Tab-separated table of C-alpha atoms and ligand atoms in Angstrom:
chain	number	residue	atom	x	y	z
A	1	MET	CA	0.040	-0.036	-0.183
A	2	LYS	CA	1.466	3.534	-0.611
A	3	LYS	CA	2.246	5.764	2.400
A	4	GLN	CA	-0.582	8.758	2.892
A	5	LEU	CA	0.645	12.087	2.846
A	6	CYS	CA	-1.329	15.005	3.725
A	7	ILE	CA	-0.255	18.466	2.023
A	8	VAL	CA	-2.016	21.475	3.863
A	9	GLY	CA	-2.037	24.438	1.569
A	10	SER	CA	-2.874	24.863	-1.901
A	11	GLY	CA	-0.485	27.341	-2.689
A	12	ILE	CA	2.676	27.027	-4.967
A	13	SER	CA	4.599	24.609	-2.536
A	14	GLY	CA	1.548	22.512	-1.875
A	15	LEU	CA	0.435	21.970	-5.472
A	16	GLN	CA	3.994	21.736	-6.840
A	17	LEU	CA	4.544	18.706	-4.206
A	18	ALA	CA	1.117	17.399	-5.494
A	19	TYR	CA	2.356	17.368	-8.928
A	20	ALA	CA	5.733	15.699	-7.952
A	21	LEU	CA	4.520	12.976	-5.011
A	22	LYS	CA	1.348	11.990	-6.715
A	23	GLU	CA	2.878	8.954	-8.417
A	24	ASP	CA	4.460	7.351	-5.563
A	25	PHE	CA	2.076	8.434	-2.593
A	26	ASP	CA	-1.747	8.559	-1.608
A	27	VAL	CA	-1.911	12.305	-1.802
A	28	THR	CA	-4.188	14.568	-0.074
A	29	VAL	CA	-4.151	18.617	-0.197
A	30	VAL	CA	-6.514	20.292	2.444
A	31	HIS	CA	-7.084	23.779	1.108
A	32	ALA	CA	-8.753	26.748	3.170
A	33	ASN	CA	-10.769	27.936	0.149
A	34	SER	CA	-12.607	26.508	-2.636
A	35	THR	CA	-11.323	26.592	-6.169
A	36	GLU	CA	-13.761	29.153	-7.169
A	37	LYS	CA	-13.122	31.408	-4.664
A	38	VAL	CA	-9.205	31.097	-5.122
A	39	ARG	CA	-10.123	31.852	-8.736
A	40	THR	CA	-12.204	34.839	-8.213
A	41	GLY	CA	-10.690	36.321	-5.323
A	42	ARG	CA	-8.401	38.858	-4.018
A	43	VAL	CA	-4.625	38.554	-5.643
A	44	MET	CA	-2.526	37.394	-2.506
A	45	SER	CA	0.681	38.097	-4.463
A	46	THR	CA	3.051	38.970	-7.431
A	47	GLN	CA	5.113	36.164	-8.946
A	48	VAL	CA	7.876	35.923	-11.321
A	49	HIS	CA	8.501	32.224	-12.150
A	50	PHE	CA	12.465	32.296	-13.065
A	51	GLY	CA	14.029	29.452	-15.589
A	52	PRO	CA	15.073	26.841	-12.806
A	53	THR	CA	11.716	26.946	-11.378
A	54	ARG	CA	10.046	26.520	-15.105
A	55	THR	CA	12.115	23.622	-15.616
A	56	ARG	CA	10.857	22.069	-12.542
A	57	GLU	CA	7.051	22.525	-13.757
A	58	SER	CA	7.969	20.712	-16.519
A	59	ARG	CA	9.830	17.834	-14.636
A	60	PHE	CA	6.454	17.630	-12.555
A	61	HIS	CA	4.282	18.041	-15.723
A	62	MET	CA	2.432	21.206	-14.405
A	63	PRO	CA	0.268	23.190	-16.786
A	64	LYS	CA	1.384	25.022	-19.654
A	65	TRP	CA	0.631	28.803	-19.874
A	66	ASP	CA	0.255	31.190	-22.252
A	67	ASP	CA	3.755	32.679	-22.785
A	68	HIS	CA	3.082	35.812	-25.147
A	69	GLN	CA	4.051	37.808	-21.725
A	70	SER	CA	7.367	36.058	-21.204
A	71	ILE	CA	9.821	37.969	-19.328
A	72	LYS	CA	13.262	38.462	-20.891
A	73	SER	CA	15.264	41.048	-18.943
A	74	ILE	CA	15.852	42.744	-15.763
A	75	HIS	CA	15.439	46.649	-16.054
A	76	MET	CA	17.098	48.827	-13.398
A	77	THR	CA	16.714	52.190	-12.801
A	78	ILE	CA	18.302	54.119	-9.580
A	79	GLY	CA	16.390	57.210	-8.878
A	80	LYS	CA	15.332	58.736	-12.137
A	81	GLN	CA	18.480	57.411	-13.875
A	82	LYS	CA	17.597	54.359	-16.247
A	83	LEU	CA	20.914	52.189	-16.060
A	84	PHE	CA	19.975	49.154	-18.389
A	85	ALA	CA	18.254	46.404	-19.338
A	86	GLY	CA	20.150	42.879	-18.699
A	87	MET	CA	19.027	39.953	-20.542
A	88	LEU	CA	18.030	36.884	-18.627
A	89	LYS	CA	19.392	33.148	-19.859
A	90	LYS	CA	15.930	31.974	-20.089
A	91	ASP	CA	12.590	33.430	-20.270
A	92	ALA	CA	10.421	33.877	-17.288
A	93	LEU	CA	6.746	33.833	-16.857
A	94	SER	CA	4.082	35.848	-14.643
A	95	VAL	CA	1.142	33.862	-14.239
A	96	ASP	CA	-1.504	35.328	-11.722
A	97	GLN	CA	-1.476	33.254	-8.983
A	98	ARG	CA	-5.771	33.033	-8.889
A	99	HIS	CA	-5.414	31.431	-12.345
A	100	TYR	CA	-2.541	29.216	-11.588
A	101	TYR	CA	-3.744	27.738	-8.568
A	102	SER	CA	-7.227	27.358	-9.472
A	103	THR	CA	-6.493	25.362	-12.633
A	104	CYS	CA	-4.038	23.395	-11.026
A	105	MET	CA	-6.359	22.242	-8.584
A	106	LYS	CA	-8.763	21.127	-10.898
A	107	ASP	CA	-6.266	19.436	-13.113
A	108	LEU	CA	-4.784	17.482	-10.105
A	109	ALA	CA	-8.270	16.506	-8.727
A	110	SER	CA	-8.897	15.101	-12.216
A	111	LYS	CA	-5.705	12.868	-11.894
A	112	GLY	CA	-6.375	11.353	-8.731
A	113	VAL	CA	-5.298	13.574	-5.975
A	114	THR	CA	-7.995	14.091	-2.837
A	115	PHE	CA	-9.151	17.575	-2.091
A	116	LEU	CA	-10.278	18.614	1.345
A	117	HIS	CA	-12.059	21.868	1.662
A	118	LEU	CA	-11.297	22.709	5.165
A	119	LYS	CA	-9.301	25.719	7.228
A	120	LEU	CA	-7.425	23.584	9.612
A	121	THR	CA	-6.994	25.067	13.403
A	122	ASN	CA	-4.924	23.522	16.211
A	123	GLU	CA	-7.905	21.344	17.157
A	124	HIS	CA	-7.770	19.535	13.949
A	125	LEU	CA	-3.695	18.874	14.294
A	126	ASP	CA	-4.231	15.583	16.607
A	127	ARG	CA	-6.396	13.841	14.144
A	128	LEU	CA	-4.714	14.979	11.102
A	129	ILE	CA	-1.091	13.397	12.267
A	130	GLU	CA	-2.799	10.155	13.245
A	131	ASP	CA	-4.556	9.803	9.943
A	132	TYR	CA	-1.621	10.332	7.592
A	133	ASP	CA	1.770	8.424	7.436
A	134	LEU	CA	3.220	12.349	6.972
A	135	VAL	CA	1.707	15.956	7.252
A	136	ILE	CA	3.515	18.407	5.203
A	137	ASP	CA	2.562	22.174	6.290
A	138	CYS	CA	2.498	24.211	3.138
A	139	THR	CA	0.204	27.389	4.798
A	140	GLY	CA	2.711	30.069	3.487
A	141	LYS	CA	2.733	33.403	5.101
A	142	SER	CA	-0.340	32.841	7.432
A	143	GLY	CA	1.663	29.668	8.627
A	144	PRO	CA	2.807	27.649	10.145
A	145	LEU	CA	0.482	25.373	11.805
A	146	PHE	CA	3.256	23.426	13.719
A	147	PRO	CA	6.113	24.794	15.787
A	148	PHE	CA	8.968	24.589	13.810
A	149	PRO	CA	11.524	26.666	15.430
A	150	ILE	CA	12.788	29.732	14.369
A	151	ILE	CA	16.332	30.127	13.283
A	152	GLN	CA	17.385	33.386	14.786
A	153	GLU	CA	20.495	34.253	12.890
A	154	LEU	CA	18.417	34.152	9.744
A	155	SER	CA	15.600	36.098	11.272
A	156	PRO	CA	16.796	39.517	12.232
A	157	PHE	CA	14.061	41.630	12.371
A	158	ASP	CA	11.148	41.862	14.784
A	159	LYS	CA	9.043	43.773	12.073
A	160	PRO	CA	8.393	44.290	8.320
A	161	GLN	CA	11.026	46.255	6.429
A	162	ARG	CA	8.286	47.203	3.982
A	163	LYS	CA	4.884	47.710	2.947
A	164	CYS	CA	3.965	46.044	-0.422
A	165	ILE	CA	1.306	47.809	-2.363
A	166	THR	CA	0.264	46.243	-5.710
A	167	GLY	CA	-2.107	46.108	-8.229
A	168	TYR	CA	-2.959	44.343	-11.583
A	169	PHE	CA	-3.175	47.153	-14.405
A	170	LEU	CA	-4.681	47.534	-17.894
A	171	GLY	CA	-3.321	50.571	-19.667
A	172	ILE	CA	0.358	50.689	-19.439
A	173	GLU	CA	2.327	50.042	-22.510
A	174	PRO	CA	5.205	47.449	-22.157
A	175	ASN	CA	8.836	48.027	-21.821
A	176	GLU	CA	10.974	47.193	-24.394
A	177	PRO	CA	12.550	44.340	-24.385
A	178	LEU	CA	9.752	43.069	-22.252
A	179	GLY	CA	10.773	42.407	-18.596
A	180	VAL	CA	10.915	43.030	-15.143
A	181	ASN	CA	11.542	46.609	-14.521
A	182	VAL	CA	12.961	47.565	-11.285
A	183	THR	CA	13.215	51.143	-9.736
A	184	VAL	CA	15.181	51.980	-6.565
A	185	LEU	CA	14.552	55.129	-4.781
A	186	PRO	CA	17.223	55.340	-1.980
A	187	GLY	CA	15.404	55.582	1.344
A	188	SER	CA	11.797	55.387	0.408
A	189	GLY	CA	11.311	52.124	-1.507
A	190	GLU	CA	10.788	50.429	-4.749
A	191	MET	CA	9.267	49.807	-7.977
A	192	PHE	CA	8.396	46.792	-9.632
A	193	GLU	CA	6.595	46.660	-12.804
A	194	ILE	CA	6.077	43.228	-13.988
A	195	PRO	CA	4.158	41.998	-17.376
A	196	ALA	CA	1.680	38.915	-16.097
A	197	VAL	CA	-0.855	36.753	-17.750
A	198	THR	CA	-4.148	36.339	-16.222
A	199	GLU	CA	-7.066	34.555	-16.932
A	200	GLU	CA	-8.462	37.674	-18.557
A	201	GLY	CA	-5.313	38.038	-20.866
A	202	PRO	CA	-1.678	40.541	-20.620
A	203	VAL	CA	-1.703	43.089	-17.469
A	204	THR	CA	1.097	45.072	-16.124
A	205	ILE	CA	1.549	44.567	-12.460
A	206	LEU	CA	2.305	47.726	-10.556
A	207	PHE	CA	4.148	46.811	-7.266
A	208	ILE	CA	5.408	49.339	-4.843
A	209	MET	CA	7.644	48.364	-1.870
A	210	ALA	CA	7.641	51.318	0.345
A	211	VAL	CA	9.688	51.971	3.265
A	212	PRO	CA	7.457	52.439	5.966
A	213	ASP	CA	6.812	56.183	6.837
A	214	LYS	CA	8.696	57.551	3.953
A	215	GLU	CA	7.353	59.226	0.606
A	216	LEU	CA	5.847	55.576	-1.060
A	217	ASP	CA	3.845	54.968	2.526
A	218	THR	CA	0.847	56.891	1.264
A	219	PHE	CA	-1.998	54.260	0.701
A	220	LYS	CA	-2.671	53.525	4.328
A	221	GLY	CA	-6.750	53.259	4.813
A	222	ILE	CA	-7.154	52.962	1.104
A	223	THR	CA	-9.582	50.108	0.675
A	224	SER	CA	-11.766	50.686	-2.333
A	225	SER	CA	-10.226	49.634	-6.093
A	226	ASN	CA	-11.219	52.949	-7.571
A	227	GLU	CA	-9.360	55.140	-4.780
A	228	PHE	CA	-6.467	52.751	-5.123
A	229	THR	CA	-6.528	52.715	-8.815
A	230	MET	CA	-6.463	56.803	-8.465
A	231	HIS	CA	-3.999	56.779	-5.843
A	232	MET	CA	-1.334	54.626	-7.862
A	233	LYS	CA	-1.499	56.836	-10.938
A	234	GLN	CA	-0.785	59.729	-8.968
A	235	CYS	CA	2.287	57.949	-7.242
A	236	VAL	CA	3.613	56.804	-10.614
A	237	GLN	CA	2.930	60.557	-11.825
A	238	ASN	CA	5.142	61.709	-9.171
A	239	PHE	CA	8.003	59.268	-8.464
A	240	PHE	CA	8.012	57.226	-11.605
A	241	PRO	CA	8.074	59.286	-14.718
A	242	ASP	CA	9.452	56.358	-17.050
A	243	ILE	CA	6.479	54.437	-16.350
A	244	TYR	CA	4.064	57.393	-16.558
A	245	LYS	CA	5.176	57.976	-20.017
A	246	ARG	CA	3.793	54.750	-21.366
A	247	LEU	CA	0.734	54.992	-18.953
A	248	ASN	CA	-2.612	55.626	-21.043
A	249	THR	CA	-4.681	57.655	-18.709
A	250	GLU	CA	-8.047	56.567	-20.492
A	251	GLU	CA	-7.364	53.265	-20.174
A	252	PHE	CA	-5.362	52.901	-16.851
A	253	ALA	CA	-7.716	50.600	-14.670
A	254	LEU	CA	-7.329	47.534	-12.659
A	255	ILE	CA	-8.258	44.407	-14.305
A	256	ASP	CA	-10.650	43.715	-11.710
A	257	GLU	CA	-11.886	44.664	-8.355
A	258	ASN	CA	-10.008	42.200	-6.316
A	259	ALA	CA	-7.070	42.657	-8.354
A	260	PHE	CA	-4.956	44.990	-5.789
A	261	LEU	CA	-3.400	43.873	-2.186
A	262	GLN	CA	-1.665	45.882	0.812
A	263	ILE	CA	0.225	43.679	3.140
A	264	ALA	CA	3.467	43.809	4.906
A	265	ILE	CA	5.483	40.666	5.585
A	266	ASN	CA	7.743	40.013	8.833
A	267	PRO	CA	10.277	37.749	7.402
A	268	LYS	CA	10.679	34.298	9.814
A	269	ILE	CA	12.952	31.370	8.603
A	270	ARG	CA	12.489	28.420	10.177
A	271	LYS	CA	14.004	24.682	10.461
A	272	PRO	CA	11.455	22.817	8.332
A	273	TYR	CA	10.948	19.631	10.740
A	274	VAL	CA	9.757	19.092	13.894
A	275	THR	CA	8.315	16.424	15.863
A	276	TYR	CA	4.598	17.263	17.174
A	277	LYS	CA	3.006	14.761	19.726
A	278	ASP	CA	5.437	12.142	19.051
A	279	LYS	CA	4.889	12.291	15.347
A	280	PHE	CA	7.183	13.914	12.874
A	281	VAL	CA	5.917	16.611	10.492
A	282	VAL	CA	7.689	18.868	7.645
A	283	GLY	CA	7.195	21.867	6.243
A	284	CYS	CA	7.826	23.520	2.779
A	285	GLY	CA	7.556	27.084	1.014
A	286	ASP	CA	6.616	30.412	2.825
A	287	SER	CA	5.576	28.548	5.763
A	288	VAL	CA	8.963	27.666	6.919
A	289	PHE	CA	11.137	30.357	4.775
A	290	LEU	CA	9.265	33.630	4.782
A	291	ASN	CA	11.037	35.938	3.386
A	292	ASP	CA	10.371	39.853	2.145
A	293	PRO	CA	9.372	39.690	-1.322
A	294	ILE	CA	11.769	42.609	-2.185
A	295	THR	CA	14.301	40.099	-4.411
A	296	GLY	CA	11.097	37.911	-5.868
A	297	GLN	CA	12.630	34.831	-4.740
A	298	GLY	CA	9.391	33.207	-2.728
A	299	CYS	CA	7.925	30.925	-5.777
A	300	ASN	CA	11.078	30.117	-6.519
A	301	LEU	CA	12.455	29.048	-3.279
A	302	SER	CA	9.340	27.310	-2.567
A	303	SER	CA	9.676	25.355	-5.791
A	304	TYR	CA	13.159	24.784	-5.059
A	305	CYS	CA	12.508	23.335	-1.535
A	306	VAL	CA	9.777	21.269	-3.100
A	307	GLU	CA	12.041	19.208	-5.054
A	308	GLN	CA	14.591	18.759	-2.442
A	309	LEU	CA	11.728	17.518	-0.298
A	310	PHE	CA	10.564	15.415	-3.219
A	311	GLU	CA	13.831	13.771	-3.586
A	312	THR	CA	14.459	13.072	-0.130
A	313	LEU	CA	10.813	11.313	0.298
A	314	ILE	CA	12.123	9.132	-2.283
A	315	ASP	CA	15.294	8.583	-1.077
A	316	TYR	CA	13.269	7.401	2.155
A	317	LYS	CA	10.301	5.816	0.629
A	318	HIS	CA	10.558	2.650	2.077
A	319	ASP	CA	12.341	3.438	5.142
A	320	GLN	CA	10.906	5.227	8.533
A	321	TRP	CA	9.875	8.473	8.505
A	322	ASP	CA	11.451	10.512	11.796
A	323	GLU	CA	13.754	13.255	12.055
A	324	ASN	CA	16.555	11.851	10.068
A	325	LEU	CA	14.579	12.504	6.705
A	326	GLY	CA	14.297	15.970	8.235
A	327	GLU	CA	17.648	16.703	8.560
A	328	SER	CA	18.434	15.052	5.226
A	329	TYR	CA	15.806	17.493	3.805
A	330	TRP	CA	17.403	20.354	5.515
A	331	ASN	CA	20.889	19.556	4.637
A	332	ARG	CA	19.862	19.363	1.035
A	333	THR	CA	17.795	23.004	1.148
A	334	LYS	CA	19.824	24.874	3.937
A	335	ASP	CA	22.776	26.645	1.827
A	336	PHE	CA	20.160	28.075	-0.771
A	337	VAL	CA	17.495	28.962	1.988
A	338	THR	CA	20.699	31.158	3.496
A	339	GLU	CA	22.081	32.649	0.353
A	340	ILE	CA	18.529	33.853	-0.482
A	341	THR	CA	17.585	34.832	2.917
A	342	GLU	CA	20.896	36.782	3.250
A	343	TRP	CA	20.609	38.236	-0.198
A	344	THR	CA	17.243	39.418	0.441
A	345	ASN	CA	17.584	40.916	3.927
A	346	ALA	CA	20.621	42.784	2.806
A	347	MET	CA	18.237	44.121	-0.043
A	348	THR	CA	15.679	45.751	2.342
A	349	GLN	CA	18.684	48.163	3.992
A	350	PRO	CA	20.732	50.685	2.289
A	351	LEU	CA	22.228	49.136	-0.709
A	352	PRO	CA	26.235	48.681	0.286
A	353	GLU	CA	28.869	50.823	-2.021
A	354	HIS	CA	30.219	48.356	-3.815
A	355	VAL	CA	27.142	47.174	-4.746
A	356	VAL	CA	25.927	50.528	-6.405
A	357	GLN	CA	29.032	50.641	-8.144
A	358	ILE	CA	28.319	47.105	-9.439
A	359	LEU	CA	25.185	48.513	-11.023
A	360	LEU	CA	26.356	51.393	-12.145
A	361	LYS	CA	29.324	49.541	-13.993
A	362	GLY	CA	25.825	47.748	-15.930
A	363	ALA	CA	25.187	50.813	-17.282
A	364	GLU	CA	28.220	50.802	-19.413
A	365	ASN	CA	28.710	47.178	-20.133
A	366	GLN	CA	25.993	45.102	-21.589
A	367	GLU	CA	27.807	41.766	-20.268
A	368	GLN	CA	27.749	43.373	-16.418
A	369	ALA	CA	24.082	44.011	-17.179
A	370	ASP	CA	23.476	40.445	-17.924
A	371	ARG	CA	25.031	39.482	-15.093
A	372	ILE	CA	22.866	41.462	-12.778
A	373	ALA	CA	19.830	39.970	-14.289
A	374	GLU	CA	21.144	36.439	-13.455
A	375	TRP	CA	21.152	37.335	-9.898
A	376	PHE	CA	17.190	36.763	-10.117
A	377	GLU	CA	17.301	33.711	-11.781
A	378	ASN	CA	20.421	32.029	-10.127
A	379	PRO	CA	20.410	33.950	-6.302
A	380	LYS	CA	23.927	32.127	-5.550
A	381	ARG	CA	25.553	34.715	-7.640
A	382	ALA	CA	23.717	37.912	-6.170
A	383	HIS	CA	24.894	36.558	-3.010
A	384	GLU	CA	28.346	36.404	-3.913
A	385	ALA	CA	28.129	39.513	-5.422
A	386	PHE	CA	26.997	41.231	-1.976
A	387	PHE	CA	28.686	39.276	0.193
A	388	GLN	CA	32.236	38.150	-1.573
A	389	LYS	CA	32.974	41.146	-3.727
A	390	GLN	CA	36.695	40.734	-4.052
A	391	GLU	CA	36.510	37.201	-5.327
A	392	SER	CA	33.629	37.727	-7.905
A	393	HIS	CA	33.850	41.303	-9.094
B	1	FAD	C1	2.840	41.409	-2.136
B	1	FAD	C2	3.711	39.934	-2.495
B	1	FAD	C3	4.307	39.939	-3.717
B	1	FAD	C4	5.248	38.666	-3.963
B	1	FAD	N1	6.189	38.707	-4.907
B	1	FAD	C5	6.806	37.889	-5.374
B	1	FAD	C6	7.335	37.662	-6.792
B	1	FAD	O1	7.273	38.268	-7.206
B	1	FAD	N2	8.166	36.507	-6.858
B	1	FAD	C7	8.291	35.411	-5.825
B	1	FAD	O2	8.519	34.394	-6.494
B	1	FAD	N3	7.742	35.470	-4.760
B	1	FAD	C8	6.799	36.499	-4.600
B	1	FAD	N4	6.164	36.841	-3.434
B	1	FAD	C9	6.240	35.662	-2.579
B	1	FAD	C10	5.451	34.642	-3.229
B	1	FAD	O3	3.647	34.864	-3.059
B	1	FAD	C11	5.079	33.026	-2.187
B	1	FAD	O4	7.011	32.969	-1.687
B	1	FAD	C12	4.455	31.833	-2.394
B	1	FAD	O5	3.640	32.114	-3.042
B	1	FAD	C13	4.494	30.899	-1.344
B	1	FAD	O6	4.097	29.623	-1.830
B	1	FAD	P1	3.655	28.801	-0.761
B	1	FAD	O7	2.820	27.802	-1.144
B	1	FAD	O8	4.359	28.603	0.023
B	1	FAD	O9	2.322	29.798	0.272
B	1	FAD	P2	1.051	30.807	-0.309
B	1	FAD	O10	0.922	30.705	-1.840
B	1	FAD	O11	0.805	31.643	0.541
B	1	FAD	O12	-0.313	29.181	-0.149
B	1	FAD	C14	-0.475	29.028	0.999
B	1	FAD	C15	-1.863	28.362	0.619
B	1	FAD	O13	-2.215	27.630	2.249
B	1	FAD	C16	-3.584	27.871	2.500
B	1	FAD	N5	-3.594	27.869	3.989
B	1	FAD	C17	-3.356	28.880	4.664
B	1	FAD	N6	-3.681	28.210	6.077
B	1	FAD	C18	-4.346	27.088	5.877
B	1	FAD	C19	-5.143	26.328	6.535
B	1	FAD	N7	-5.256	26.448	8.304
B	1	FAD	N8	-5.737	25.414	6.369
B	1	FAD	C20	-6.093	24.912	4.968
B	1	FAD	N9	-5.255	25.782	4.303
B	1	FAD	C21	-4.421	26.609	4.832
B	1	FAD	C22	-3.644	29.252	1.632
B	1	FAD	O14	-5.288	29.312	1.441
B	1	FAD	C23	-2.731	29.229	0.498
B	1	FAD	O15	-3.636	28.556	-0.267
B	1	FAD	C24	5.414	37.790	-3.036
B	1	FAD	C25	4.568	38.038	-1.645
B	1	FAD	C26	3.686	38.747	-1.957
B	1	FAD	C27	2.947	38.986	-0.018
């Protein structure tokens, strides 16, 4: 008989794991929201799936998406000075998670994965660990359900470093070559402009990361989609002239009234396994590795950890599942988790002078610009640039 696995959460981690594990194990996914609510509800994030994540999506036979909006480059501006557009090695893609998650949920259900619509609380946990050989906590930023220990040295902040303000908009002419447009306003925050695919067609995501109480932090109290749109237009006009030039003021609108979000993330990194009431439990994705979204790595790190957890579970398929398995999974993931976390935490602080110099060099040299674009698809390179400056630059 196949071992019984319960995945709690139907985000990128839970769904990609379900695809990876469904042939070898009996998989149940517990999800807080119905497929229809996920499809039509509030956006919960932005997302860019870089090359390695897309390769894993193919490996695990996940759905294919319209790739007319493939992301080919990273544009970089500091203040009002456009520096460069660095080319990615492999096209990236941003698919509205509402469309991505609901499509995967339907597809997996049709392929034999059991879905249980239930928002789990602490009262359910004892029963849950009794009923399954392994519970995997993929509850994302609202989790975790289990007491995975916090790793203090990777969790230096006691409050969010940015306010995340994002909307999915029509009425912005795409930049060329199509790419993620990063604008850094030192001391105030950042703007990420991301071409994306939704169920309704192409959109442009505008994603402001505002340093709390500084000049971009002006959306407090805005709850209606109309007010949000007006305020975003004003903000783009005031602070992001390059985007404003491409904004058609007649057509500028949210793609739907749920296509905006304000949230703040308090980053926390945890050891991704724990023994809870004598039963071994693991975590994957944001529930255990929660970083600030500033480097756009959350989905990509989740996907990386899914693959490592999959490989570990296959290695231990016929063995006892206990803390040895957990240690093996953590040993496989910890270097990458550490590199992404240290880079991401550094990005929320004023940029070190040597990094500013690297960015300025990108304006003079296309190869250097391409190397900087590679930071986002291979964050090891970013970590080297930030922390081992002498050797690599
Ligand atoms: C504003 C913002 C912008 C971002 N931008 C980017 C970006 O550009 N690129 C990038 O790679 N990453 C980005 N991220 C991070 C990215 O969204 C996450 O890393 C990614 O979604 C994590 O996937 P996950 O499956 O771990 O969690 P989630 O996607 O959060 O999924 C968790 C799931 O668990 C379910 N759940 C939670 N609790 C329970 C419960 N008790 N019972 C049952 N179900 C439960 C939830 O309903 C949800 O479906 C951003 C995040 C934010 C907030």
